[in-house]
Amino acid sequence: MSKKIVIVGSGNAALSAGIASLEKGAEVTIYEKANKILAGGNTKYTAGAMRFSYENGDQLIGLLDNPNDERIKNTNFGSYTQENFKNDLLNFNDGRPLSWEQEILVSKSLETIQWLSSHNVKFEPIYSRQSFLKEGKHIFWGGLTLASENEGVGLFNQELTAFLSLGGKIFYESPVTDLVFKNNKVRGVYLGVEKIEADAIILASGGFEANEELRKTFIGDDWIKAKVRGTPHNTGDGLKMALEIGAVKHGLYDGCHATPMDLFMKDFGGLDLEPKERKNYRKICYFLGIMVNAKGKRFLDEGKNFRNYTYAQYGRKVLEQPGHFAWQIFDSKVFDLLYEEYRFNDAHFVEGKSIDELISKMDDIDKNEAKKTIAEYNKAVDLKTVFDPTVLDGKSTRNLLIKKSNWAQRIDEGPFRAFPVTGGITFTYGGLKINENGSVLDTNNKPISGLYACGELVGGVFFNGYPGGSGLTSGAVFGRMAGYGANQ
Ligand SMILES: Cc1cc2nc3c(=O)[nH]c(=O)nc-3n(C[C@H](O)[C@H](O)[C@H](O)COP(=O)(O)OP(=O)(O)OC[C@H]3O[C@@H](n4cnc5c(N)ncnc54)[C@H](O)[C@@H]3O)c2cc1C
């Protein structure tokens, strides 16, 4: 007899778990808290970028929606080995060795993307943000090369199509409120007073980023103020339910992914906006200029590394500044290089023909100090090294308290623009502990019978940041694992 499996949530992790369970012949039902528009959780808000290891560009061609794209002949995808992926993760581990979860993420990344592709999920190269044109060739940098067709919404739609075509069922506006836990086994879920029985429950209900109280408790007081980049529905429900029946906490509860965002963005991301406008609030081109806080001071190395490797931590740094904001400052030399989100109609910025005029328009900042900071920065820039955004060009500042390590150009060609930013939380890193079947472990490290987890609510995958595109891959890897595990 086929197993009856209930999945909580309908993002990438849930749908990956659902597809895997259906492959094994289970009867699968998804209960989703949100309505049809907001179903798909944070997954739908993403650019669909997925990081995975590959040896060469040939391994990518079969995954593409349009392998005949004219640009492909002229593209160098490079390679991104498992070693590269591991090293990238290690850079964010603050000295910790790779966790078990990270080893799994890396070793199963390529096969999981190929598996999604076998279920008709199509991908496309991220020419606009992950490659630069150099001597007529598209050069990919940073190991992140593909995104699902039509970004996160496309990923959700394609995965949902696969799930439904294999016989899965989904119910919207159906928040799971509790687990049915009896005689040491999870036997179903409650939707309010309604009880649904099942052989296995897979929690895929995201982290606690949209829950002010939990943010304050686990991450700190500053985080009450944080804007939420994605869904309002990831309020830690699955996490709380599992902890209540004895699951062990795992991973970095005070850690989270947070990104510089337009200071005037709404409190949550808006799926009601057109796809292009949806990401207009993100502001991650700080590496092309400088950031100053309310005191008029720089507070981090804007050019420390490719922005893939800094953007997930720099939101936190901005949020921790006085008043929880900063200004990003650029001169006209780099306007063409700024991502399109800096040019959307409702991107907030001020402009001045001179530095003085610019600073006069920047609110809530120590203007004298800001002027001094820009002058000192300009004086410290190494003028000999050639600016090259396709590599870590080493064009840095000399003798500044806070160095800019790469892409340091003088801010000296008007007009000048300054964009006010704050920190927006993307998702949280603390979660549940699972084993190789995706089973949730209790405080004695023993599986809780009938309970599985995947996606954002798995702890131990990320610590002090992550290389961009790892979140979706993690959801698919651990989703597929839980889907298979729940059928054993
Ligand atoms: C703006 C933005 C951009 C991003 N860009 C990228 C990117 O390009 N690449 C990348 O790798 N990662 C990206 N991420 C991170 C990525 O979104 C997450 O890592 C991933 O989508 C999480 O998937 P998930 O399935 O675990 O959670 P989600 O996709 O968030 O799904 C969780 C679902 O559970 C539902 N739910 C919650 N509580 C309940 C309940 N009680 N009952 C029923 N349902 C419930 C929610 O409504 C939601 O639909 C981005 C995130 C954001 C916010």
Coordinates of C-alpha atoms and ligand atoms in Angstrom, one line a residue:
M1 CA 0.0 0.0 0.0
S2 CA 1.3 3.5 -0.8
K3 CA 2.4 5.7 2.0
K4 CA 0.4 8.8 2.9
I5 CA 2.6 11.8 3.2
V6 CA 1.8 15.3 4.3
I7 CA 4.1 18.2 3.4
V8 CA 3.9 21.5 5.3
G9 CA 4.6 24.4 2.9
S10 CA 4.9 24.7 -0.9
G11 CA 8.3 26.3 -1.6
N12 CA 11.2 24.7 -3.5
A13 CA 12.1 22.4 -0.6
A14 CA 8.5 21.2 -0.2
L15 CA 8.0 20.6 -3.9
S16 CA 11.3 18.8 -4.2
A17 CA 10.2 16.5 -1.3
G18 CA 6.8 16.1 -2.9
I19 CA 8.2 15.1 -6.3
A20 CA 10.7 12.6 -4.7
S21 CA 7.9 11.1 -2.6
L22 CA 5.6 10.7 -5.6
E23 CA 8.4 9.0 -7.6
K24 CA 8.4 6.4 -4.8
G25 CA 4.7 5.9 -5.2
A26 CA 3.4 7.8 -2.2
E27 CA 0.1 9.6 -1.9
V28 CA 1.3 13.2 -1.2
T29 CA -0.7 16.2 0.0
I30 CA 0.8 19.7 0.5
Y31 CA -0.9 22.1 3.0
E32 CA 0.1 25.7 2.4
K33 CA -0.6 28.6 4.8
A34 CA -0.6 31.3 2.1
N35 CA -3.2 31.9 -0.6
K36 CA -2.5 31.0 -4.2
I37 CA -0.5 34.2 -4.9
L38 CA 1.8 34.0 -2.0
A39 CA 2.1 30.2 -2.1
G40 CA 5.7 29.1 -2.9
G41 CA 7.1 31.2 -0.1
N42 CA 10.5 32.8 -0.4
T43 CA 11.2 30.5 -3.4
K44 CA 9.0 32.7 -5.5
Y45 CA 10.9 35.9 -4.5
T46 CA 14.2 34.6 -5.7
A47 CA 16.1 35.2 -8.9
G48 CA 16.1 31.4 -9.2
A49 CA 19.9 31.3 -9.1
M50 CA 21.2 27.8 -8.0
R51 CA 24.8 27.0 -7.1
F52 CA 26.1 23.6 -7.9
S53 CA 29.4 22.0 -8.7
Y54 CA 30.3 21.3 -12.4
E55 CA 33.5 20.3 -14.1
N56 CA 32.9 22.1 -17.4
G57 CA 30.4 24.1 -19.5
D58 CA 29.3 20.9 -21.4
Q59 CA 27.6 19.7 -18.2
L60 CA 25.4 22.8 -18.3
I61 CA 24.2 22.6 -21.8
G62 CA 21.7 19.8 -21.2
L63 CA 20.1 21.8 -18.4
L64 CA 19.3 24.8 -20.5
D65 CA 16.0 25.9 -21.8
N66 CA 17.6 27.3 -24.9
P67 CA 20.9 25.4 -25.6
N68 CA 21.0 27.1 -29.1
D69 CA 21.2 30.6 -27.7
E70 CA 23.7 32.4 -30.0
R71 CA 25.7 33.7 -27.0
I72 CA 26.6 30.2 -25.8
K73 CA 29.3 29.7 -28.4
N74 CA 30.9 32.8 -27.1
T75 CA 30.7 32.0 -23.4
N76 CA 33.3 30.8 -21.0
F77 CA 31.4 29.1 -18.1
G78 CA 34.6 28.0 -16.5
S79 CA 34.3 25.2 -14.0
Y80 CA 33.1 25.0 -10.4
T81 CA 34.4 21.9 -8.7
Q82 CA 33.2 20.4 -5.4
E83 CA 36.5 21.7 -3.9
N84 CA 35.6 25.3 -5.1
F85 CA 32.1 25.0 -3.6
K86 CA 33.5 23.6 -0.3
N87 CA 36.1 26.4 -0.1
D88 CA 33.4 29.0 -0.7
L89 CA 31.3 27.6 2.1
L90 CA 34.4 27.4 4.4
N91 CA 35.0 31.1 3.9
F92 CA 31.7 31.8 5.8
N93 CA 32.3 29.2 8.5
D94 CA 34.3 31.4 10.9
G95 CA 36.9 28.7 11.3
R96 CA 34.4 25.8 11.6
P97 CA 35.1 22.8 9.5
L98 CA 32.5 21.9 6.8
S99 CA 29.4 20.6 8.6
W100 CA 27.8 17.3 7.6
E101 CA 25.0 19.2 6.0
Q102 CA 27.5 21.3 3.9
E103 CA 29.2 18.1 2.7
I104 CA 25.8 16.7 1.6
L105 CA 24.9 20.0 0.0
V106 CA 28.1 20.0 -2.1
S107 CA 28.3 16.3 -3.0
K108 CA 24.6 16.1 -4.1
S109 CA 24.3 19.6 -5.7
L110 CA 25.0 18.6 -9.4
E111 CA 22.9 15.3 -9.3
T112 CA 20.0 17.2 -7.7
I113 CA 20.0 19.9 -10.4
Q114 CA 20.1 17.1 -13.0
W115 CA 17.2 15.4 -11.2
L116 CA 15.2 18.7 -11.3
S117 CA 16.0 18.9 -15.0
S118 CA 14.7 15.3 -15.4
H119 CA 11.4 16.6 -14.1
N120 CA 11.4 19.3 -16.7
V121 CA 12.7 22.2 -14.7
K122 CA 14.6 24.4 -17.2
F123 CA 17.5 26.7 -16.6
E124 CA 19.2 29.7 -18.2
P125 CA 22.6 31.3 -17.9
I126 CA 22.7 34.4 -15.7
Y127 CA 24.4 36.6 -18.2
S128 CA 23.2 39.9 -16.7
R129 CA 24.5 39.5 -13.2
Q130 CA 27.1 36.7 -13.2
S131 CA 29.1 37.4 -16.3
F132 CA 31.0 40.3 -17.8
L133 CA 31.8 40.9 -21.4
K134 CA 35.6 40.8 -21.9
E135 CA 37.2 41.0 -25.3
G136 CA 33.9 39.9 -26.9
K137 CA 33.5 36.9 -24.7
H138 CA 31.0 36.3 -21.9
I139 CA 33.1 35.4 -18.9
F140 CA 31.3 33.9 -15.9
W141 CA 32.8 34.6 -12.5
G142 CA 32.1 33.3 -9.0
G143 CA 30.8 29.8 -9.8
L144 CA 27.1 30.8 -10.0
T145 CA 26.0 30.3 -13.6
L146 CA 22.4 29.1 -14.0
A147 CA 19.0 30.2 -12.8
S148 CA 15.7 28.5 -13.4
E149 CA 13.7 29.8 -16.3
N150 CA 11.6 32.8 -15.3
E151 CA 13.4 33.1 -12.0
G152 CA 11.8 32.0 -8.7
V153 CA 8.3 32.2 -10.0
G154 CA 9.4 30.0 -12.9
L155 CA 11.0 27.5 -10.6
F156 CA 7.9 27.3 -8.5
N157 CA 5.6 26.9 -11.5
Q158 CA 7.8 24.2 -13.1
E159 CA 8.1 22.3 -9.9
L160 CA 4.4 22.6 -9.1
T161 CA 3.6 21.3 -12.6
A162 CA 5.9 18.3 -12.1
F163 CA 4.3 17.7 -8.6
L164 CA 0.7 17.8 -9.9
S165 CA 1.4 15.8 -13.0
L166 CA 2.8 13.0 -10.8
G167 CA -0.5 13.0 -8.8
G168 CA 0.3 15.3 -5.9
K169 CA -2.4 17.4 -4.3
I170 CA -2.1 21.0 -2.8
F171 CA -4.4 23.0 -0.6
Y172 CA -3.9 26.7 -0.2
E173 CA -4.9 28.9 2.8
S174 CA -4.4 25.8 5.0
P175 CA -2.0 26.6 7.8
V176 CA -0.8 23.6 9.7
T177 CA -1.2 24.5 13.4
D178 CA 0.2 21.5 15.2
L179 CA 1.5 18.0 14.9
V180 CA -0.4 14.8 15.9
F181 CA 2.2 13.2 18.2
K182 CA 1.2 10.0 20.0
N183 CA 3.3 7.2 21.5
N184 CA 6.5 8.8 20.3
K185 CA 5.4 9.0 16.7
V186 CA 4.2 11.9 14.6
R187 CA 0.9 10.6 13.0
G188 CA -0.5 13.6 11.3
V189 CA -1.1 17.3 11.5
Y190 CA -3.8 19.7 12.8
L191 CA -5.3 22.4 10.6
G192 CA -6.9 24.2 13.5
V193 CA -9.4 21.6 14.8
E194 CA -9.2 19.4 11.8
K195 CA -7.0 16.4 12.2
I196 CA -5.3 14.9 9.1
E197 CA -3.6 11.5 9.6
A198 CA -0.5 10.5 7.6
D199 CA 2.4 8.0 7.7
A200 CA 4.9 10.7 7.5
I201 CA 5.0 14.5 7.8
I202 CA 7.7 16.6 6.0
L203 CA 8.1 20.1 7.4
A204 CA 9.1 22.5 4.7
S205 CA 7.6 25.6 6.2
G206 CA 10.7 27.9 6.1
G207 CA 12.6 29.7 8.8
F208 CA 11.5 32.4 11.4
E209 CA 12.6 35.5 9.5
A210 CA 9.0 36.9 9.4
N211 CA 8.5 36.5 13.1
E212 CA 9.5 39.7 15.0
E213 CA 9.4 38.0 18.4
L214 CA 11.6 35.1 17.4
R215 CA 14.0 37.5 15.5
K216 CA 14.4 39.5 18.7
T217 CA 14.8 36.4 20.9
F218 CA 17.3 34.6 18.7
I219 CA 19.1 37.3 16.6
G220 CA 18.9 40.4 18.8
D221 CA 17.1 43.6 19.5
D222 CA 18.2 45.3 16.2
W223 CA 16.3 42.8 14.3
I224 CA 12.8 43.9 15.4
K225 CA 13.4 46.8 12.9
A226 CA 14.5 44.5 10.0
K227 CA 12.5 44.6 6.8
V228 CA 11.7 41.1 5.5
R229 CA 12.7 40.6 1.9
G230 CA 10.3 37.7 1.2
T231 CA 7.1 36.2 2.4
P232 CA 5.3 37.3 5.6
H233 CA 4.4 33.6 6.2
N234 CA 7.7 32.1 7.3
T235 CA 7.0 32.7 11.0
G236 CA 8.8 29.6 12.4
D237 CA 5.6 27.5 12.7
G238 CA 7.2 24.2 11.8
L239 CA 10.2 24.9 13.9
K240 CA 8.1 25.6 17.0
M241 CA 6.0 22.5 16.5
A242 CA 9.0 20.3 16.2
L243 CA 10.8 21.8 19.2
E244 CA 7.6 21.4 21.3
I245 CA 7.7 17.6 20.8
G246 CA 11.4 17.3 21.6
A247 CA 13.4 18.1 18.4
V248 CA 16.9 19.4 19.0
K249 CA 17.9 22.9 18.0
H250 CA 20.7 22.9 15.5
G251 CA 22.8 25.5 13.7
L252 CA 23.4 29.2 14.3
Y253 CA 20.2 30.7 15.8
D254 CA 21.6 34.2 15.9
G255 CA 22.7 33.9 12.2
C256 CA 20.7 35.0 9.2
H257 CA 21.1 36.0 5.6
A258 CA 20.5 39.8 5.3
T259 CA 21.1 42.1 2.4
P260 CA 21.4 45.9 1.8
M261 CA 18.0 47.1 0.7
D262 CA 16.3 50.3 -0.3
L263 CA 15.6 52.1 3.0
F264 CA 12.1 52.9 1.9
M265 CA 11.1 49.3 0.9
K266 CA 7.9 47.9 2.3
D267 CA 8.0 45.8 5.4
F268 CA 7.8 42.6 3.3
G269 CA 8.6 41.7 -0.2
G270 CA 5.7 42.2 -2.7
L271 CA 4.7 39.3 -4.9
D272 CA 1.9 41.5 -6.2
L273 CA 4.6 43.6 -8.0
E274 CA 5.8 42.8 -11.5
P275 CA 8.8 40.5 -11.5
K276 CA 11.1 43.3 -12.5
E277 CA 9.9 45.6 -9.7
R278 CA 9.9 42.9 -7.1
K279 CA 13.7 43.1 -6.6
N280 CA 14.0 46.8 -7.0
Y281 CA 14.5 47.2 -3.3
R282 CA 17.8 45.2 -3.3
K283 CA 20.9 47.3 -3.4
I284 CA 24.1 45.2 -3.7
C285 CA 26.4 47.2 -5.9
Y286 CA 28.3 48.7 -2.9
F287 CA 31.5 47.2 -4.3
L288 CA 31.4 49.8 -7.1
G289 CA 31.4 52.7 -4.6
I290 CA 31.5 53.3 -0.8
M291 CA 29.0 53.0 2.0
V292 CA 28.9 55.6 4.8
N293 CA 26.8 55.5 8.0
A294 CA 24.9 58.3 9.9
K295 CA 28.2 59.4 11.4
G296 CA 29.6 59.9 7.9
K297 CA 32.0 57.1 8.3
R298 CA 32.8 54.0 6.2
F299 CA 32.2 50.8 8.2
L300 CA 33.2 47.9 6.0
D301 CA 35.4 46.8 3.1
E302 CA 33.0 47.3 0.2
G303 CA 35.4 45.4 -2.2
K304 CA 36.4 42.6 0.2
N305 CA 35.3 40.0 -2.4
F306 CA 32.9 39.4 -5.2
R307 CA 29.5 40.6 -4.0
N308 CA 28.2 37.0 -4.1
Y309 CA 30.4 36.4 -1.1
T310 CA 29.6 39.6 0.8
Y311 CA 26.0 40.6 0.2
A312 CA 24.5 38.0 2.6
Q313 CA 26.5 39.5 5.5
Y314 CA 26.5 43.2 4.6
G315 CA 22.8 43.6 5.2
R316 CA 23.5 42.8 8.9
K317 CA 26.4 45.3 9.0
V318 CA 24.1 48.0 7.7
L319 CA 21.3 47.1 10.1
E320 CA 23.8 47.4 13.0
Q321 CA 24.8 51.0 12.1
P322 CA 23.3 53.9 14.1
G323 CA 19.7 54.4 13.0
H324 CA 19.9 51.1 11.1
F325 CA 20.8 52.7 7.8
A326 CA 23.6 53.8 5.5
W327 CA 24.2 55.6 2.2
Q328 CA 25.8 54.0 -0.9
I329 CA 27.7 56.6 -2.9
F330 CA 28.8 56.3 -6.6
D331 CA 30.1 58.6 -9.2
S332 CA 29.1 58.6 -12.9
K333 CA 32.0 56.4 -13.9
V334 CA 30.1 53.4 -12.6
F335 CA 26.5 54.3 -13.3
D336 CA 26.4 52.0 -16.3
L337 CA 27.7 49.1 -14.2
L338 CA 25.1 49.5 -11.4
Y339 CA 22.4 46.7 -11.6
E340 CA 19.1 47.7 -13.1
E341 CA 17.5 47.8 -9.6
Y342 CA 19.3 51.1 -9.2
R343 CA 17.5 52.5 -12.2
F344 CA 13.9 51.4 -11.4
N345 CA 11.4 54.3 -11.1
D346 CA 11.0 53.9 -7.4
A347 CA 14.6 53.4 -6.5
H348 CA 15.3 56.1 -3.9
F349 CA 18.4 58.2 -4.4
V350 CA 19.7 61.8 -4.4
E351 CA 21.9 63.3 -7.0
G352 CA 24.4 66.2 -7.0
K353 CA 26.7 67.8 -9.7
S354 CA 29.4 68.1 -7.0
I355 CA 30.2 66.1 -3.9
D356 CA 29.1 69.1 -1.8
E357 CA 25.7 69.3 -3.5
L358 CA 25.3 65.5 -3.1
I359 CA 26.1 65.6 0.6
S360 CA 23.7 68.5 1.1
K361 CA 20.9 66.3 -0.1
M362 CA 21.8 63.3 2.1
D363 CA 19.5 63.2 5.2
D364 CA 20.4 62.2 8.7
I365 CA 24.1 62.1 8.2
D366 CA 27.1 64.0 9.7
K367 CA 27.8 66.1 6.5
N368 CA 31.2 67.3 7.5
E369 CA 32.4 63.9 8.4
A370 CA 31.0 62.4 5.2
K371 CA 32.9 65.0 3.1
K372 CA 36.1 64.2 5.0
T373 CA 35.5 60.4 4.5
I374 CA 35.1 60.8 0.7
A375 CA 38.2 63.1 0.5
E376 CA 40.3 60.6 2.5
Y377 CA 39.1 57.7 0.5
N378 CA 39.8 59.4 -2.8
K379 CA 43.4 60.2 -1.6
A380 CA 44.0 56.6 -0.6
V381 CA 43.0 55.0 -3.9
D382 CA 45.7 53.2 -5.8
L383 CA 45.8 54.9 -9.2
K384 CA 48.2 52.5 -10.9
T385 CA 46.2 49.3 -10.9
V386 CA 43.6 49.0 -13.6
F387 CA 39.9 48.7 -12.6
D388 CA 38.5 45.3 -13.7
P389 CA 35.1 44.1 -12.3
T390 CA 35.5 40.6 -13.8
V391 CA 38.3 39.7 -11.4
L392 CA 39.4 40.5 -7.9
D393 CA 41.5 43.3 -9.4
G394 CA 43.5 44.3 -6.2
K395 CA 42.8 48.0 -7.0
S396 CA 42.7 49.0 -3.3
T397 CA 43.1 51.8 -0.9
R398 CA 46.3 52.4 1.0
N399 CA 46.6 53.4 4.7
L400 CA 42.9 53.7 5.5
L401 CA 41.6 52.3 8.8
I402 CA 39.0 50.4 6.8
K403 CA 40.5 49.2 3.5
K404 CA 38.6 48.8 0.3
S405 CA 40.4 45.7 -1.2
N406 CA 39.2 45.7 -4.8
W407 CA 37.6 47.9 -7.3
A408 CA 38.6 51.1 -5.4
Q409 CA 38.2 54.0 -7.9
R410 CA 38.1 57.6 -6.9
I411 CA 34.7 59.2 -6.5
D412 CA 35.4 62.2 -8.5
E413 CA 33.4 62.4 -11.7
G414 CA 30.0 64.1 -11.4
P415 CA 27.2 63.7 -11.3
F416 CA 27.2 61.8 -8.1
R417 CA 24.4 59.6 -6.6
A418 CA 23.7 58.4 -3.1
F419 CA 21.2 55.6 -2.3
P420 CA 19.8 55.2 1.2
V421 CA 19.8 51.6 2.4
T422 CA 18.9 49.4 5.3
G423 CA 19.3 45.7 6.1
G424 CA 16.6 43.3 4.9
I425 CA 16.4 39.8 6.3
T426 CA 16.2 37.0 3.8
F427 CA 16.1 33.9 5.9
T428 CA 17.4 32.4 9.2
Y429 CA 20.2 29.9 9.7
G430 CA 19.1 28.2 12.9
G431 CA 16.8 25.2 12.6
L432 CA 16.3 21.5 13.1
K433 CA 18.8 18.6 13.0
I434 CA 18.2 15.9 10.5
N435 CA 19.9 12.6 9.5
E436 CA 20.7 11.1 6.1
N437 CA 17.0 10.2 5.6
G438 CA 15.8 13.7 6.4
S439 CA 14.4 12.5 9.7
V440 CA 14.2 15.1 12.4
L441 CA 16.4 14.2 15.4
D442 CA 15.5 14.7 19.1
T443 CA 17.7 15.9 21.9
N444 CA 19.2 12.4 22.2
N445 CA 20.1 12.5 18.5
K446 CA 17.5 9.8 17.8
P447 CA 15.0 10.2 14.8
I448 CA 11.5 11.3 15.8
S449 CA 9.4 8.7 14.1
G450 CA 7.3 10.0 11.3
L451 CA 8.8 13.5 11.2
Y452 CA 11.1 14.9 8.4
A453 CA 12.3 18.3 7.5
C454 CA 13.9 20.2 4.7
G455 CA 14.7 23.7 3.4
E456 CA 15.2 26.8 5.4
L457 CA 14.4 25.0 8.7
V458 CA 17.3 22.6 8.5
G459 CA 20.1 24.0 10.7
G460 CA 23.8 23.6 10.2
V461 CA 23.9 24.4 6.5
F462 CA 25.0 28.0 6.8
F463 CA 26.8 30.0 9.4
N464 CA 28.2 33.5 8.8
G465 CA 26.8 33.9 5.3
Y466 CA 26.7 31.9 2.2
P467 CA 27.8 31.9 -1.4
G468 CA 24.8 33.2 -3.4
G469 CA 22.5 30.6 -4.9
S470 CA 23.2 28.0 -2.2
G471 CA 19.7 28.4 -0.5
L472 CA 17.7 27.0 -3.3
T473 CA 20.1 24.2 -4.0
S474 CA 20.0 23.3 -0.3
G475 CA 16.2 23.2 -0.4
A476 CA 16.2 20.9 -3.4
V477 CA 19.0 18.6 -2.0
F478 CA 17.4 18.2 1.4
G479 CA 13.9 18.2 0.0
R480 CA 14.7 15.3 -2.3
M481 CA 16.4 13.5 0.6
A482 CA 13.4 13.9 2.9
G483 CA 11.0 12.9 0.1
Y484 CA 13.0 9.6 -0.4
G485 CA 13.5 9.2 3.4
A486 CA 9.9 9.5 4.3
N487 CA 9.1 6.6 1.9
Q488 CA 11.5 4.1 3.5
Ligands
LIG1 C1 14.2 38.2 -2.1 C2 14.9 36.8 -2.0 C3 15.7 36.4 -3.0 C4 16.4 35.2 -2.9 N1 17.2 34.8 -3.9 C5 17.8 33.6 -3.9 C6 18.4 33.1 -5.0 O1 18.5 33.7 -6.1 N2 19.0 31.9 -4.9 C7 19.0 31.1 -3.8 O2 19.5 30.0 -3.7 N3 18.2 31.5 -2.7 C8 17.6 32.7 -2.7 N4 16.9 33.2 -1.7 C9 16.7 32.2 -0.5 C10 15.7 31.2 -0.9 O3 14.4 31.9 -1.1 C11 15.4 30.2 0.2 O4 16.6 29.6 0.6 C12 14.5 29.1 -0.3 O5 13.5 29.6 -1.2 C13 13.8 28.5 0.9 O6 12.9 27.5 0.4 P1 12.0 26.7 1.4 O7 11.2 25.8 0.5 O8 12.7 26.2 2.5 O9 11.1 27.9 2.0 P2 10.0 28.8 1.3 O10 10.1 28.8 -0.2 O11 9.9 30.1 2.0 O12 8.6 28.0 1.6 C14 8.1 27.9 2.9 C15 6.6 27.8 2.7 O13 6.0 27.3 3.9 C16 4.7 28.0 4.1 N5 4.3 27.9 5.5 C17 4.9 28.6 6.6 N6 4.3 28.2 7.7 C18 3.3 27.3 7.4 C19 2.3 26.6 8.1 N7 2.1 26.7 9.4 N8 1.5 25.8 7.4 C20 1.6 25.6 6.0 N9 2.5 26.3 5.3 C21 3.4 27.1 5.9 C22 5.0 29.4 3.6 O14 3.8 30.1 3.3 C23 5.9 29.1 2.4 O15 5.1 29.0 1.2 C24 16.2 34.4 -1.7 C25 15.3 34.7 -0.8 C26 14.6 36.0 -0.9 C27 13.6 36.3 0.2

